[in-house]
JSON list of C-alpha atoms in Angstrom, two decimals:
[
{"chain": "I", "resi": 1, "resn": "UNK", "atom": "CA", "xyz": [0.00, 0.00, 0.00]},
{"chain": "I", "resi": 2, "resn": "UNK", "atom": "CA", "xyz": [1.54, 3.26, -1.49]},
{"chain": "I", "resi": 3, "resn": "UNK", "atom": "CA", "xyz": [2.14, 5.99, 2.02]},
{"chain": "I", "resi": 4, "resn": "UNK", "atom": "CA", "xyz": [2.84, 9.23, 2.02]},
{"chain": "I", "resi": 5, "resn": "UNK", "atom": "CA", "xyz": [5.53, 10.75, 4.76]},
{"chain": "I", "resi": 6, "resn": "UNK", "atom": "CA", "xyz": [5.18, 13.92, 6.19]},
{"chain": "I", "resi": 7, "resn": "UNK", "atom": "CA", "xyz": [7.45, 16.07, 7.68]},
{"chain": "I", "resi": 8, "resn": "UNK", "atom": "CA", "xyz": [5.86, 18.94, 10.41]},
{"chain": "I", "resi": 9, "resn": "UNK", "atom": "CA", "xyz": [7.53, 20.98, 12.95]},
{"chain": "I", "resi": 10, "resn": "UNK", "atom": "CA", "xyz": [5.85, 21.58, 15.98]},
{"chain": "I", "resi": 11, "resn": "UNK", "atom": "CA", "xyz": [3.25, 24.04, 15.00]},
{"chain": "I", "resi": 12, "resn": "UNK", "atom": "CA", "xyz": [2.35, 21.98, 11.66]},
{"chain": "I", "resi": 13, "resn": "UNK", "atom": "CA", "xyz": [2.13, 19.09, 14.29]},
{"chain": "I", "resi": 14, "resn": "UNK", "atom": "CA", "xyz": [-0.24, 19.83, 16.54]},
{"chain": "I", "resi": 15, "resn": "UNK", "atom": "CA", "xyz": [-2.72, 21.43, 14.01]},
{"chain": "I", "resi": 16, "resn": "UNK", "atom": "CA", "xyz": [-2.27, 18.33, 12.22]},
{"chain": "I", "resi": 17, "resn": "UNK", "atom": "CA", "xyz": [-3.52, 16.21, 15.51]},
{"chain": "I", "resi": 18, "resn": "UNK", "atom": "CA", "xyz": [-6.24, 19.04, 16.37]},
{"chain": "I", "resi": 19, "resn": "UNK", "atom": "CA", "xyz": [-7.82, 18.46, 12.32]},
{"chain": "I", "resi": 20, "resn": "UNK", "atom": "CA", "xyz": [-7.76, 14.83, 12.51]},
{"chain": "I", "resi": 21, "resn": "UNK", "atom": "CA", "xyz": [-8.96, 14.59, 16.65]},
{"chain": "I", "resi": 22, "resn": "UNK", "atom": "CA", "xyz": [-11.61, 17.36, 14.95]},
{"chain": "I", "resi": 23, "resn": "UNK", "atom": "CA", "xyz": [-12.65, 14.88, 12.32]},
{"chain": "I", "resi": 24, "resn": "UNK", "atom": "CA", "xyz": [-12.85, 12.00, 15.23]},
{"chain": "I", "resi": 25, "resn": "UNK", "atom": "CA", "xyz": [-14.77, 13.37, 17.12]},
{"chain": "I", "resi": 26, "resn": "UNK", "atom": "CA", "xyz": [-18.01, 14.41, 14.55]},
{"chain": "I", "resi": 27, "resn": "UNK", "atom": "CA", "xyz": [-17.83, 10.94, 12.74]},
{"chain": "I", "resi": 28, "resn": "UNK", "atom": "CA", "xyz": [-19.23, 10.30, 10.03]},
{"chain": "I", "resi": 29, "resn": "UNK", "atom": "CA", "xyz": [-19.72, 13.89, 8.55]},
{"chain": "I", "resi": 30, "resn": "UNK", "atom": "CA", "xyz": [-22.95, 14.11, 6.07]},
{"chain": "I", "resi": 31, "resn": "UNK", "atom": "CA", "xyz": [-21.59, 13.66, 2.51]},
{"chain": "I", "resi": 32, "resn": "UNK", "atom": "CA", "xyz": [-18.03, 13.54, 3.76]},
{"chain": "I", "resi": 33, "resn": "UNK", "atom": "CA", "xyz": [-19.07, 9.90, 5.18]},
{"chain": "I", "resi": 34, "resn": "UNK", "atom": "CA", "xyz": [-16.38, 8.18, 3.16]},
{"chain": "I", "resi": 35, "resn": "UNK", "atom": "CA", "xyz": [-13.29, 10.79, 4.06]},
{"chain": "I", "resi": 36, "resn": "UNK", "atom": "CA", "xyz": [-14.50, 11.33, 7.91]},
{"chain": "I", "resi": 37, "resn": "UNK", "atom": "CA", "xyz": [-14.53, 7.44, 8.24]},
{"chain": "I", "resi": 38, "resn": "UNK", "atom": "CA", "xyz": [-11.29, 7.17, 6.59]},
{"chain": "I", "resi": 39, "resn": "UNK", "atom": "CA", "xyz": [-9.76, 10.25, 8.88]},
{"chain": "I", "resi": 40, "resn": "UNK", "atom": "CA", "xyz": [-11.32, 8.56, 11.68]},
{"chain": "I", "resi": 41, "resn": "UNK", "atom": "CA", "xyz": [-9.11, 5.73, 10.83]},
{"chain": "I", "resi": 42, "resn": "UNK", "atom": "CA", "xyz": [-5.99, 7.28, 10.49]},
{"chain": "I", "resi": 43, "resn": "UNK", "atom": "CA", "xyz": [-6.63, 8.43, 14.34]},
{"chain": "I", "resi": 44, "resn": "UNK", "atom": "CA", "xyz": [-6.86, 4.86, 15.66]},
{"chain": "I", "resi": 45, "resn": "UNK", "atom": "CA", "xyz": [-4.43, 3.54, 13.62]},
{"chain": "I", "resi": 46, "resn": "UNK", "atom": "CA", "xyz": [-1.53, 6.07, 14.37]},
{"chain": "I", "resi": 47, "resn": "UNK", "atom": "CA", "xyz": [-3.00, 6.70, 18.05]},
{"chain": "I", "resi": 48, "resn": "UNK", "atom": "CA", "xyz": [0.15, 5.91, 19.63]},
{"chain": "I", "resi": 49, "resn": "UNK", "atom": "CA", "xyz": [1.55, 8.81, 17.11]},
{"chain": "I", "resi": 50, "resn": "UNK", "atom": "CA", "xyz": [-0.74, 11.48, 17.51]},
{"chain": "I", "resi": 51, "resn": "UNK", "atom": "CA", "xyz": [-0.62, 11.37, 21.22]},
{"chain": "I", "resi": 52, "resn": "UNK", "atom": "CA", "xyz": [2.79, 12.78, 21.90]},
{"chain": "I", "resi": 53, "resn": "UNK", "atom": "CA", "xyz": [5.49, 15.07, 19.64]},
{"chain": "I", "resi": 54, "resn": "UNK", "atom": "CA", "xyz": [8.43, 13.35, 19.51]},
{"chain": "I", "resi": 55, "resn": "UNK", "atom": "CA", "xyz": [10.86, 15.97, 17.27]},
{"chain": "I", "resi": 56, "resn": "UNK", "atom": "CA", "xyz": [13.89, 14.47, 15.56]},
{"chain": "I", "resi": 57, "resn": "UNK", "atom": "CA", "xyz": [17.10, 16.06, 15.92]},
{"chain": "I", "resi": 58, "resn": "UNK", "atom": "CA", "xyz": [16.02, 18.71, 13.36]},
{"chain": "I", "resi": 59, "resn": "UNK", "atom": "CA", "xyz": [12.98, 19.41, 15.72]},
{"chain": "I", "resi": 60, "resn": "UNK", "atom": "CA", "xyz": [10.28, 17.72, 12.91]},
{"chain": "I", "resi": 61, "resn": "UNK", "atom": "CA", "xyz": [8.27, 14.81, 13.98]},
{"chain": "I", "resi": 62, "resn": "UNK", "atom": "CA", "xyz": [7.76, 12.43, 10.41]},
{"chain": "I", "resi": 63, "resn": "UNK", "atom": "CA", "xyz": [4.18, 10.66, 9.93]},
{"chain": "I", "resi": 64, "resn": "UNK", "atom": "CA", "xyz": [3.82, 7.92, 7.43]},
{"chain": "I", "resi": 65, "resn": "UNK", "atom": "CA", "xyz": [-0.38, 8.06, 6.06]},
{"chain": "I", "resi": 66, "resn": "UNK", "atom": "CA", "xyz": [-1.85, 5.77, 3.30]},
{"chain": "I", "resi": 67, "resn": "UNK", "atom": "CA", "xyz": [-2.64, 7.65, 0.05]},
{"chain": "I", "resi": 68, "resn": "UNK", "atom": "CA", "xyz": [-6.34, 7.24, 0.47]},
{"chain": "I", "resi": 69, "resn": "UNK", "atom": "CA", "xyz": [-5.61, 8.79, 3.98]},
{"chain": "I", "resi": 70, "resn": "UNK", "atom": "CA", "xyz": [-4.01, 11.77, 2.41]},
{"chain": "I", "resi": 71, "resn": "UNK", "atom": "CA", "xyz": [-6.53, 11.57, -0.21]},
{"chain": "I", "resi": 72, "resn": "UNK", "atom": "CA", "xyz": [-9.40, 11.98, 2.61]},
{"chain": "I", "resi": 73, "resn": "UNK", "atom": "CA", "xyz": [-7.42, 14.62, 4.49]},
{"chain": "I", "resi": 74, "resn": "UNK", "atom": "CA", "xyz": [-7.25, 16.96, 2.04]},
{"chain": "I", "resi": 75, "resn": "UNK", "atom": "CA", "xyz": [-11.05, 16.38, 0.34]},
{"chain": "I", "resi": 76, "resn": "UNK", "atom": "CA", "xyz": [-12.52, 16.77, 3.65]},
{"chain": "I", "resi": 77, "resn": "UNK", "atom": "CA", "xyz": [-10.43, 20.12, 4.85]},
{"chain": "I", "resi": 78, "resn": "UNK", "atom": "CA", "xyz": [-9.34, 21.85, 1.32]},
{"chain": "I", "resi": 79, "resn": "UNK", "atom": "CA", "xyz": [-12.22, 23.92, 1.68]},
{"chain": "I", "resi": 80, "resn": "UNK", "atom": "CA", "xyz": [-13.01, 24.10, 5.38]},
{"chain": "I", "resi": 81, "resn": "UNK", "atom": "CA", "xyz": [-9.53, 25.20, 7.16]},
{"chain": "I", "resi": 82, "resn": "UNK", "atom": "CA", "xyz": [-7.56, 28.27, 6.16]},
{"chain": "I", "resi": 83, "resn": "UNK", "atom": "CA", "xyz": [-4.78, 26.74, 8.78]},
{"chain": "I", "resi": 84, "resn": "UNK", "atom": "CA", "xyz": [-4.40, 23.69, 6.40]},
{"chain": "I", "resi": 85, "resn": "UNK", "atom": "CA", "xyz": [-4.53, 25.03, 3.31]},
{"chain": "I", "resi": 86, "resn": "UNK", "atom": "CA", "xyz": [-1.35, 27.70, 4.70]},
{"chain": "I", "resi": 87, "resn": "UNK", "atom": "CA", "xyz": [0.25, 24.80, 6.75]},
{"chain": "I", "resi": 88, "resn": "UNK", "atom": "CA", "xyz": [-0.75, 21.77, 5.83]},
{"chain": "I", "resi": 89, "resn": "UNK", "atom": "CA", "xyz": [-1.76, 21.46, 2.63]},
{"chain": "I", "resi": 90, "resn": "UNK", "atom": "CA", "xyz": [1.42, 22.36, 0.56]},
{"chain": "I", "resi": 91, "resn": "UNK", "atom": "CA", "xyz": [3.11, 19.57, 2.29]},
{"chain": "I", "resi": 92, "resn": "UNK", "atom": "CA", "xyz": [0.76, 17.17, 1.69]},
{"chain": "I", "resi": 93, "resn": "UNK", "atom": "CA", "xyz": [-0.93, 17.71, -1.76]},
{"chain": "I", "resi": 94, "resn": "UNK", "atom": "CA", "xyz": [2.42, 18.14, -3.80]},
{"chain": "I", "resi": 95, "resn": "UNK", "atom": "CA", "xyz": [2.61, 14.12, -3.16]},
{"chain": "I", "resi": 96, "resn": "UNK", "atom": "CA", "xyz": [-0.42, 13.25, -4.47]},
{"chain": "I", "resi": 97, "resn": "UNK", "atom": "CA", "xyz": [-0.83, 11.72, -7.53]},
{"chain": "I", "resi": 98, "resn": "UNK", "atom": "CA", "xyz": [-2.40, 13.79, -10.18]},
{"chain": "I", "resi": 99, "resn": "UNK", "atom": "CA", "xyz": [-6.17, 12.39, -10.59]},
{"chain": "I", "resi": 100, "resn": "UNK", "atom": "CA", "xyz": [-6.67, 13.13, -14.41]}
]
């Protein structure tokens, strides 16, 4: 299964963990069924993850997520967060296979 790996410092980190504990808690989201479950997912699988920053020497702490993970991500808060689309989203969409 194809992953994606992220790189965030500190801020980065902890808005990622706030979108995806967001998306966790209002599961499943009307029409975003599909990408909520799929964020919701993400949570319990990488739990252990999300739970505490641990920095690497160069102070960023590196997440692996599935493509359909990153896929969800960004469907579901493209158009609902200004904070990812500033600090988020030009990490993570750049990796993304084009879908034409």
């Amino acid at each position: 299964m194809k992953t994606i790996v992220l790189n965030f410092n500190k801020l980065q980190w902890q808005l990622f963990c706030t979108l995806v504990k967001t998306v966790v808690e209002i599961t499943p989201v009307e029409d975003y069924e599909l990408e909520s479950t799929t964020i919701m997912e993400l949570y319990h699988r990488q739990l252990h993850n999300l739970t505490f920053y641990k920095s690497n020497k160069k102070g960023l702490m590196k997440i692996s997520v599935q493509l359909s993970e990153a896929y969800a991500i960004n469907l579901f808060w493209a158009h609902r967060s200004d904070e990812y689309n500033v600090f988020i989203r030009p990490q993570l969409e750049p990796q993304l296979p084009n879908s034409r």
